[in-house]
Coordinates of C-alpha atoms in Angstrom, one line a residue:
Chain A
M21 CA -69.9 211.8 9.5
P22 CA -73.6 212.6 9.5
S23 CA -75.3 212.8 6.1
L24 CA -76.8 215.9 4.6
K25 CA -80.2 214.7 5.3
D26 CA -79.4 214.0 9.0
L27 CA -78.1 217.5 9.4
K28 CA -81.1 219.0 7.7
N29 CA -83.4 217.1 10.1
R30 CA -81.5 218.2 13.1
I31 CA -81.7 221.8 12.0
D32 CA -85.4 221.6 11.5
S33 CA -86.0 220.0 14.9
V34 CA -83.9 222.6 16.7
K35 CA -85.8 225.3 14.9
S36 CA -89.1 224.0 16.1
T37 CA -87.7 223.7 19.6
R38 CA -86.7 227.3 19.4
K39 CA -90.2 228.3 18.3
I40 CA -91.7 226.6 21.3
T41 CA -89.2 228.1 23.8
S42 CA -89.7 231.6 22.4
A43 CA -93.5 231.2 22.6
M44 CA -93.2 230.0 26.2
K45 CA -91.0 233.0 26.9
M46 CA -93.7 235.4 25.6
V47 CA -96.4 233.7 27.6
A48 CA -94.3 233.8 30.8
A49 CA -93.5 237.5 30.2
A50 CA -97.2 238.3 29.9
K51 CA -98.0 236.3 33.0
L52 CA -95.1 237.7 34.9
R53 CA -96.3 241.3 34.5
R54 CA -99.7 240.5 36.0
S55 CA -98.4 238.3 38.8
Q56 CA -95.6 240.7 39.6
E57 CA -98.1 243.5 40.0
A58 CA -100.2 241.4 42.3
A59 CA -97.2 240.3 44.4
E60 CA -95.9 243.8 44.8
A61 CA -99.3 245.3 45.6
G62 CA -99.9 242.7 48.3
R63 CA -96.7 243.5 50.1
D64 CA -98.0 246.8 51.7
Y65 CA -100.9 244.9 53.2
T66 CA -98.9 242.0 54.4
L67 CA -96.2 244.2 55.9
R68 CA -98.7 246.3 57.9
M69 CA -100.6 243.2 59.0
D70 CA -97.3 241.8 60.3
R71 CA -96.6 245.0 62.1
M72 CA -100.0 245.0 63.7
V73 CA -99.7 241.4 65.0
Q74 CA -96.2 242.3 66.2
S75 CA -97.7 245.2 68.3
L76 CA -100.2 242.8 69.7
A77 CA -97.6 240.2 70.3
A78 CA -95.4 242.7 72.1
S79 CA -98.2 243.5 74.5
F80 CA -98.7 239.8 75.2
A81 CA -95.1 239.1 75.8
G82 CA -94.6 237.2 79.1
V83 CA -98.3 237.0 79.7
D84 CA -99.9 233.6 80.2
G85 CA -102.9 232.7 78.3
A86 CA -101.9 234.1 74.9
P87 CA -103.6 232.2 72.1
E88 CA -101.7 229.3 70.8
L89 CA -101.5 230.6 67.2
L90 CA -99.5 233.5 68.6
A91 CA -97.4 232.0 71.3
G92 CA -97.3 228.4 70.2
N93 CA -98.3 225.4 72.3
G94 CA -95.1 225.4 74.3
A95 CA -93.5 222.5 72.5
D96 CA -90.8 222.6 69.9
Q97 CA -90.7 219.0 68.7
T98 CA -92.6 218.6 65.5
H99 CA -91.9 221.1 62.7
L100 CA -94.1 221.5 59.7
L101 CA -92.5 222.9 56.6
V102 CA -94.8 224.3 53.9
V103 CA -92.9 224.2 50.7
F104 CA -94.1 226.4 47.8
T105 CA -93.1 225.2 44.4
S106 CA -94.7 225.3 40.9
D107 CA -97.0 222.7 39.2
R108 CA -95.0 222.9 36.0
G109 CA -91.4 222.6 35.1
L110 CA -89.2 224.3 32.6
C111 CA -88.5 227.2 34.9
G112 CA -84.8 227.0 35.5
G113 CA -83.6 226.7 39.0
F114 CA -86.9 227.8 40.5
N115 CA -88.0 224.5 42.0
G116 CA -84.5 223.2 42.5
S117 CA -83.4 226.0 44.8
I118 CA -86.5 225.6 47.0
V119 CA -86.1 221.8 47.2
R120 CA -82.3 222.2 48.0
E121 CA -83.1 224.6 50.8
T122 CA -85.9 222.2 52.1
R123 CA -83.4 219.3 52.2
R124 CA -81.0 221.4 54.1
R125 CA -83.6 222.4 56.6
I126 CA -84.8 218.8 57.0
A127 CA -81.2 217.7 57.7
D128 CA -80.7 220.5 60.1
L129 CA -83.9 219.9 62.1
K130 CA -83.3 216.1 62.1
S131 CA -79.8 216.6 63.5
R132 CA -81.3 218.5 66.4
G133 CA -83.6 215.6 67.0
K134 CA -86.8 217.2 65.8
T135 CA -89.6 215.5 63.8
V136 CA -90.2 217.0 60.4
K137 CA -93.4 217.0 58.4
I138 CA -93.8 218.5 55.0
L139 CA -96.8 220.0 53.3
C140 CA -96.1 220.5 49.5
V141 CA -97.7 223.2 47.6
G142 CA -97.2 222.5 43.9
R143 CA -96.6 219.3 42.0
K144 CA -92.9 219.7 41.4
G145 CA -91.9 220.0 45.0
R146 CA -93.8 216.9 45.8
D147 CA -92.2 214.9 42.9
Q148 CA -88.7 215.9 43.8
L149 CA -89.0 215.4 47.6
K150 CA -90.8 212.1 47.1
G151 CA -87.6 210.3 46.3
D152 CA -85.8 210.7 49.6
H153 CA -88.3 212.1 52.0
K154 CA -91.5 210.3 51.1
S155 CA -92.4 209.4 54.6
L156 CA -92.3 213.0 55.7
I157 CA -94.8 214.4 53.2
V158 CA -98.1 214.6 55.0
D159 CA -100.0 216.2 52.1
A160 CA -99.7 218.0 48.8
V161 CA -101.8 220.8 47.4
T162 CA -101.7 221.2 43.6
G163 CA -103.4 223.1 40.9
L164 CA -103.5 226.4 42.7
G165 CA -103.9 229.6 40.7
G166 CA -106.0 228.9 37.6
K167 CA -106.6 231.2 34.6
S168 CA -107.4 234.2 36.7
G169 CA -104.3 233.9 39.0
I170 CA -104.1 233.1 42.7
Q171 CA -107.4 233.7 44.5
Y172 CA -107.6 234.7 48.2
A173 CA -110.0 231.9 48.7
E174 CA -107.3 229.4 47.8
A175 CA -105.0 230.8 50.4
T176 CA -107.7 230.6 53.1
Q177 CA -108.3 226.9 52.2
L178 CA -104.6 226.3 52.6
R179 CA -104.7 228.3 55.8
D180 CA -107.6 226.3 57.2
K181 CA -105.7 223.1 56.4
I182 CA -102.7 224.4 58.4
T183 CA -104.7 225.6 61.4
G184 CA -106.7 222.4 61.3
M185 CA -103.5 220.4 61.6
F186 CA -102.3 222.7 64.4
E187 CA -105.5 222.3 66.4
A188 CA -105.3 218.6 66.0
G189 CA -101.8 218.8 67.5
E190 CA -100.0 217.4 64.5
F191 CA -97.2 219.9 64.7
D192 CA -95.8 222.5 67.1
V193 CA -93.9 224.9 64.8
C194 CA -94.9 225.9 61.2
S195 CA -92.7 227.6 58.7
I196 CA -93.1 228.4 55.1
L197 CA -90.5 228.2 52.4
F198 CA -91.0 230.2 49.2
N199 CA -89.3 232.1 46.5
R200 CA -89.6 235.8 47.2
F201 CA -89.8 237.7 43.9
Q202 CA -87.0 240.3 43.4
S203 CA -86.7 240.6 39.7
A204 CA -87.3 238.4 36.7
M205 CA -83.7 237.2 37.1
T206 CA -83.5 236.8 40.8
Q207 CA -85.7 235.0 43.3
V208 CA -84.7 234.8 46.9
V209 CA -85.5 231.6 48.8
T210 CA -87.2 232.8 52.0
L211 CA -88.0 231.0 55.2
K212 CA -90.7 232.5 57.4
Q213 CA -92.0 231.1 60.6
L214 CA -95.8 231.4 60.9
I215 CA -96.6 229.5 64.1
P216 CA -95.8 230.6 66.7
F217 CA -95.6 234.1 65.5
T218 CA -92.1 235.6 65.7
A219 CA -91.1 239.2 65.6
S220 CA -88.3 238.2 63.3
A221 CA -90.9 237.4 60.7
V222 CA -90.8 241.1 60.0
N223 CA -87.5 241.3 58.1
D224 CA -89.0 242.9 55.1
P225 CA -87.2 245.8 53.6
G226 CA -89.3 248.9 54.0
V227 CA -89.6 248.7 57.8
K228 CA -88.0 252.0 58.5
A229 CA -85.7 252.5 61.4
G230 CA -87.5 254.3 64.3
D231 CA -90.7 252.5 63.6
E232 CA -90.1 250.3 66.7
G233 CA -91.0 253.2 68.9
G234 CA -94.7 252.3 68.7
L235 CA -94.1 248.7 69.6
K236 CA -93.5 249.1 73.3
A237 CA -96.4 251.3 73.9
S238 CA -99.3 249.7 75.7
Y239 CA -102.3 249.6 73.5
I240 CA -105.9 250.2 74.2
F241 CA -108.0 247.4 72.7
E242 CA -111.5 247.7 71.4
P243 CA -113.1 245.1 71.8
E244 CA -111.0 242.9 74.1
E245 CA -107.5 241.7 73.2
E246 CA -108.7 238.1 73.0
E247 CA -111.5 239.0 70.5
I248 CA -109.2 241.0 68.3
L249 CA -106.6 238.2 68.3
K250 CA -109.2 235.7 67.5
A251 CA -110.1 237.6 64.4
L252 CA -106.7 238.9 63.5
L253 CA -104.5 235.8 63.9
P254 CA -106.3 233.6 61.3
K255 CA -106.6 236.6 59.1
N256 CA -102.8 237.3 59.4
L257 CA -102.0 233.6 58.6
G258 CA -104.3 233.8 55.6
V259 CA -102.6 236.9 54.3
Q260 CA -99.1 235.5 54.9
V261 CA -100.0 232.4 52.9
F262 CA -101.6 234.4 50.2
Q263 CA -98.6 236.6 49.9
A264 CA -96.3 233.6 49.7
L265 CA -98.5 232.2 46.9
L266 CA -98.3 235.5 45.0
E267 CA -94.6 235.8 45.5
S268 CA -94.1 232.2 44.4
A269 CA -96.2 232.7 41.3
A270 CA -94.4 235.8 40.3
S271 CA -91.0 234.1 40.9
E272 CA -92.1 231.1 38.8
H273 CA -93.0 233.2 35.8
G274 CA -89.9 235.3 36.2
A275 CA -87.7 232.2 36.4
R276 CA -89.5 230.6 33.4
M277 CA -89.1 233.7 31.3
T278 CA -85.3 233.8 32.0
A279 CA -84.9 230.1 31.4
M280 CA -86.8 230.2 28.2
D281 CA -84.9 233.3 27.0
N282 CA -81.7 231.3 27.6
A283 CA -83.1 228.3 25.8
T284 CA -84.1 230.4 22.8
R285 CA -80.6 231.9 22.6
N286 CA -78.9 228.5 22.9
A287 CA -81.1 227.1 20.2
G288 CA -80.2 230.0 17.9
E289 CA -76.5 229.3 18.5
M290 CA -77.0 225.6 17.8
I291 CA -78.8 226.3 14.6
H292 CA -76.0 228.6 13.5
N293 CA -73.4 225.9 14.2
L294 CA -75.4 223.2 12.5
T295 CA -75.9 225.3 9.5
L296 CA -72.1 225.9 9.2
T297 CA -71.5 222.1 9.4
Y298 CA -74.3 221.5 6.9
N299 CA -72.7 223.9 4.4
R300 CA -69.2 222.6 4.8
T301 CA -70.4 219.0 4.3
R302 CA -72.4 220.1 1.2
Q303 CA -69.2 221.7 -0.3
A304 CA -67.2 218.7 0.6
Y305 CA -69.6 216.5 -1.3
I306 CA -69.5 218.7 -4.3
T307 CA -65.7 218.8 -4.3
K308 CA -65.6 215.0 -4.0
E309 CA -68.0 214.5 -6.9
L310 CA -66.0 217.0 -9.0
I311 CA -62.7 215.1 -8.3
E312 CA -64.4 211.9 -9.2
I313 CA -65.7 213.2 -12.5
I314 CA -62.3 214.9 -13.4
S315 CA -60.2 211.9 -12.5
G316 CA -62.7 209.7 -14.4
A317 CA -62.3 211.9 -17.5
E318 CA -58.5 211.9 -17.2
A319 CA -58.4 208.1 -17.1
L320 CA -60.0 207.9 -20.6
Chain B
M17 CA -95.1 262.8 68.0
E18 CA -91.9 264.6 67.1
T19 CA -92.4 263.7 63.5
T20 CA -95.9 265.2 63.1
A21 CA -96.8 268.3 65.0
E22 CA -100.4 268.7 63.9
L23 CA -101.0 266.1 61.3
V24 CA -101.5 262.4 61.6
Q25 CA -100.1 260.0 59.0
F26 CA -103.1 258.1 57.7
E27 CA -102.7 254.8 55.8
L28 CA -105.5 252.8 54.3
V29 CA -104.5 249.5 52.9
A30 CA -106.5 246.9 51.0
P31 CA -105.0 243.5 50.0
Q32 CA -104.6 244.6 46.4
R33 CA -103.1 248.0 46.9
L34 CA -102.2 250.9 49.2
V35 CA -105.4 253.0 48.9
K36 CA -104.3 256.1 50.7
S37 CA -101.1 257.3 52.4
Q38 CA -101.2 260.9 53.4
A39 CA -101.0 263.2 56.3
V40 CA -104.4 264.5 57.5
E41 CA -105.7 266.7 60.4
M42 CA -108.2 264.1 61.6
V43 CA -109.6 260.8 60.4
V44 CA -112.8 259.2 61.6
V45 CA -112.9 255.4 61.5
P46 CA -116.0 253.3 62.0
C47 CA -115.1 250.7 64.7
T48 CA -117.3 247.9 65.9
E49 CA -117.8 249.7 69.2
G50 CA -118.5 253.1 67.8
D51 CA -116.7 255.6 65.5
I52 CA -113.4 257.0 66.6
G53 CA -111.8 260.2 65.6
V54 CA -108.1 260.0 65.4
L55 CA -106.1 263.2 65.9
P56 CA -102.3 263.6 66.2
G57 CA -100.9 262.2 69.4
H58 CA -103.8 259.7 69.9
A59 CA -103.2 257.0 72.5
P60 CA -102.1 253.7 71.0
L61 CA -105.1 251.7 70.0
I62 CA -106.0 248.5 68.1
A63 CA -109.6 247.9 67.2
T64 CA -111.8 246.1 64.7
V65 CA -113.4 248.1 61.9
R66 CA -117.0 247.5 60.8
P67 CA -118.3 248.2 57.3
G68 CA -118.8 251.9 57.1
V69 CA -117.3 255.2 55.9
I70 CA -113.9 256.6 56.8
E71 CA -113.8 260.4 56.8
M72 CA -110.7 262.4 56.3
Y73 CA -110.5 266.0 57.6
E74 CA -108.1 268.7 56.4
N75 CA -108.2 272.4 57.3
G76 CA -111.3 271.8 59.4
M77 CA -113.2 270.4 56.4
R78 CA -114.2 266.9 55.4
T79 CA -112.2 266.4 52.3
Q80 CA -112.7 262.7 51.5
S81 CA -114.9 259.9 52.5
I82 CA -114.1 256.2 51.7
F83 CA -116.3 253.2 52.2
V84 CA -114.5 250.3 53.8
A85 CA -115.7 246.7 54.2
G86 CA -114.5 245.8 57.7
G87 CA -111.0 245.1 59.0
F88 CA -108.6 246.4 61.6
V89 CA -107.2 249.7 62.7
E90 CA -104.0 250.4 64.6
V91 CA -103.3 253.8 66.0
N92 CA -100.1 255.0 67.5
P93 CA -98.9 258.6 68.1
Q94 CA -97.2 258.7 64.7
R95 CA -99.6 256.8 62.5
C96 CA -103.1 255.6 61.9
T97 CA -103.1 252.4 59.8
V98 CA -106.4 250.9 58.6
L99 CA -106.3 247.4 57.1
V100 CA -109.5 246.6 55.2
E101 CA -110.9 243.9 52.9
E102 CA -112.2 246.4 50.4
A103 CA -112.2 250.1 50.0
I104 CA -114.0 252.4 47.6
A105 CA -114.5 256.2 47.5
T106 CA -118.2 256.8 48.4
G107 CA -118.6 258.8 45.2
A108 CA -117.5 255.9 43.1
I109 CA -120.0 253.3 44.4
D110 CA -122.3 252.1 41.6
R111 CA -125.7 251.3 42.9
E112 CA -126.5 248.7 40.1
K113 CA -123.3 246.8 40.6
V114 CA -123.8 246.6 44.4
E115 CA -127.3 245.5 43.9
A116 CA -126.2 242.8 41.5
R117 CA -123.6 241.7 44.1
I118 CA -126.3 241.5 46.8
A119 CA -128.5 239.4 44.6
A120 CA -125.5 237.1 43.8
A121 CA -124.6 236.8 47.5
K122 CA -128.2 236.0 48.4
Q123 CA -128.3 233.3 45.8
A124 CA -125.1 231.9 47.1
L125 CA -126.5 232.0 50.6
E126 CA -129.4 229.9 49.5
D127 CA -127.1 227.4 47.9
A128 CA -124.7 227.3 50.8
Q129 CA -124.2 223.9 52.4
S130 CA -122.2 224.4 55.6
E131 CA -122.8 226.8 58.4
A132 CA -119.5 228.5 57.9
E133 CA -120.4 229.2 54.3
K134 CA -123.7 230.7 55.3
A135 CA -122.2 232.9 57.9
Q136 CA -119.7 234.1 55.3
H137 CA -122.4 235.1 52.8
E138 CA -124.5 236.7 55.5
S139 CA -121.7 239.0 56.6
G140 CA -121.1 239.7 52.9
I141 CA -124.6 240.8 52.4
E142 CA -124.5 242.9 55.5
M143 CA -121.4 244.6 54.2
L144 CA -122.9 245.3 50.8
E145 CA -126.0 246.8 52.4
A146 CA -123.8 249.0 54.5
M147 CA -122.2 250.1 51.2
L148 CA -125.6 251.2 49.8
D149 CA -126.4 253.1 53.0
A150 CA -123.1 254.8 52.8
M151 CA -123.8 255.9 49.2
E152 CA -127.2 257.2 50.1
S153 CA -126.0 259.2 53.1
V154 CA -123.5 260.9 50.9
V155 CA -126.2 261.7 48.4
H156 CA -128.3 263.3 51.1
T157 CA -125.5 265.4 52.5
H158 CA -124.8 266.8 49.1
Q159 CA -128.4 267.8 48.4

């Protein structure tokens, strides 16, 4: 049986843990509000950008000479997975669910005889995947989103890295895996194919039925299609990557807030139980001492 | 066309927010190859937008003008969507702030190492100067 002093020490240590987790919860909640606003505000732009590229892609369907970023390079052998995780832990199942999905995708692609390459965004994803898929990780980007949140310039750097690899012929198909922010409690693991562009990339809610009417129309282009595509495609990639970063950041803070809320509650429960045990033990000691004194007096 | 008989649904979107989403009679968008006026039932069009002023018309009057910093426009019979980097109502442009940004961009241009960086800052300065022009032209029309 633990002594009174041991119990007291444990209660104190759980109390200080609770202080830390509740502080982390507050910080995450404050960050969540900002990043959630950013992620939700960016959705409008991303959605419409997607729609515009889709219109362009539709007019290019079946035509030779479409840019490779749009139509792909014809091959389907090497797949690049860009995995968005966080740099820091203590955020519940946030990184775990992404890594699990990544492993599933890798196994799936490998079983079909494809080559897989992984680009990790965030330290946690790299650390977790390093164990069993070290040879597949081509690069890792960490430390995104400083004090002022995710910057668009960071997304363009990442985009340039991806397009650079594509132009160097290092992969044929590029997909991103990230947590889409739904609420502080729920994040949805989302897979989106970036290169070649797929119409199925537009599965966002908010695309109203009947919107497809405009897609089949033949568009007038000013300037030439090639020129617009040359400007629009990298732009679209940048925006998609940016949005993924924003969604991932919002999801991370949401997940951390929920996890820390749970941790704080559990710590409270533990303190309650330990305090009960402490008091019982204290009473038992007093009773024991009383019995000793009384029986001592009787013996005289 | 069945949805809007005489109005065109105009949407102006910046990366940070949906700036405008409303039905208007006509909207004039500054494209790289000349301004285009979009009326309901316009032929499908995709074009690049240069830094300039978007003008919205309602009841035969110009009701709002918004400065945009380049982007893309997609027009189909139902909708006119403009995607831009930055959008600001011409009335809200602050001359001092813009001038400060021009000075900062010029400084950055001098410090730029690579060609790509230089080109980026140059187009940035061009955009900011267009913003000043837009503000001035509005001041003149009001006088």
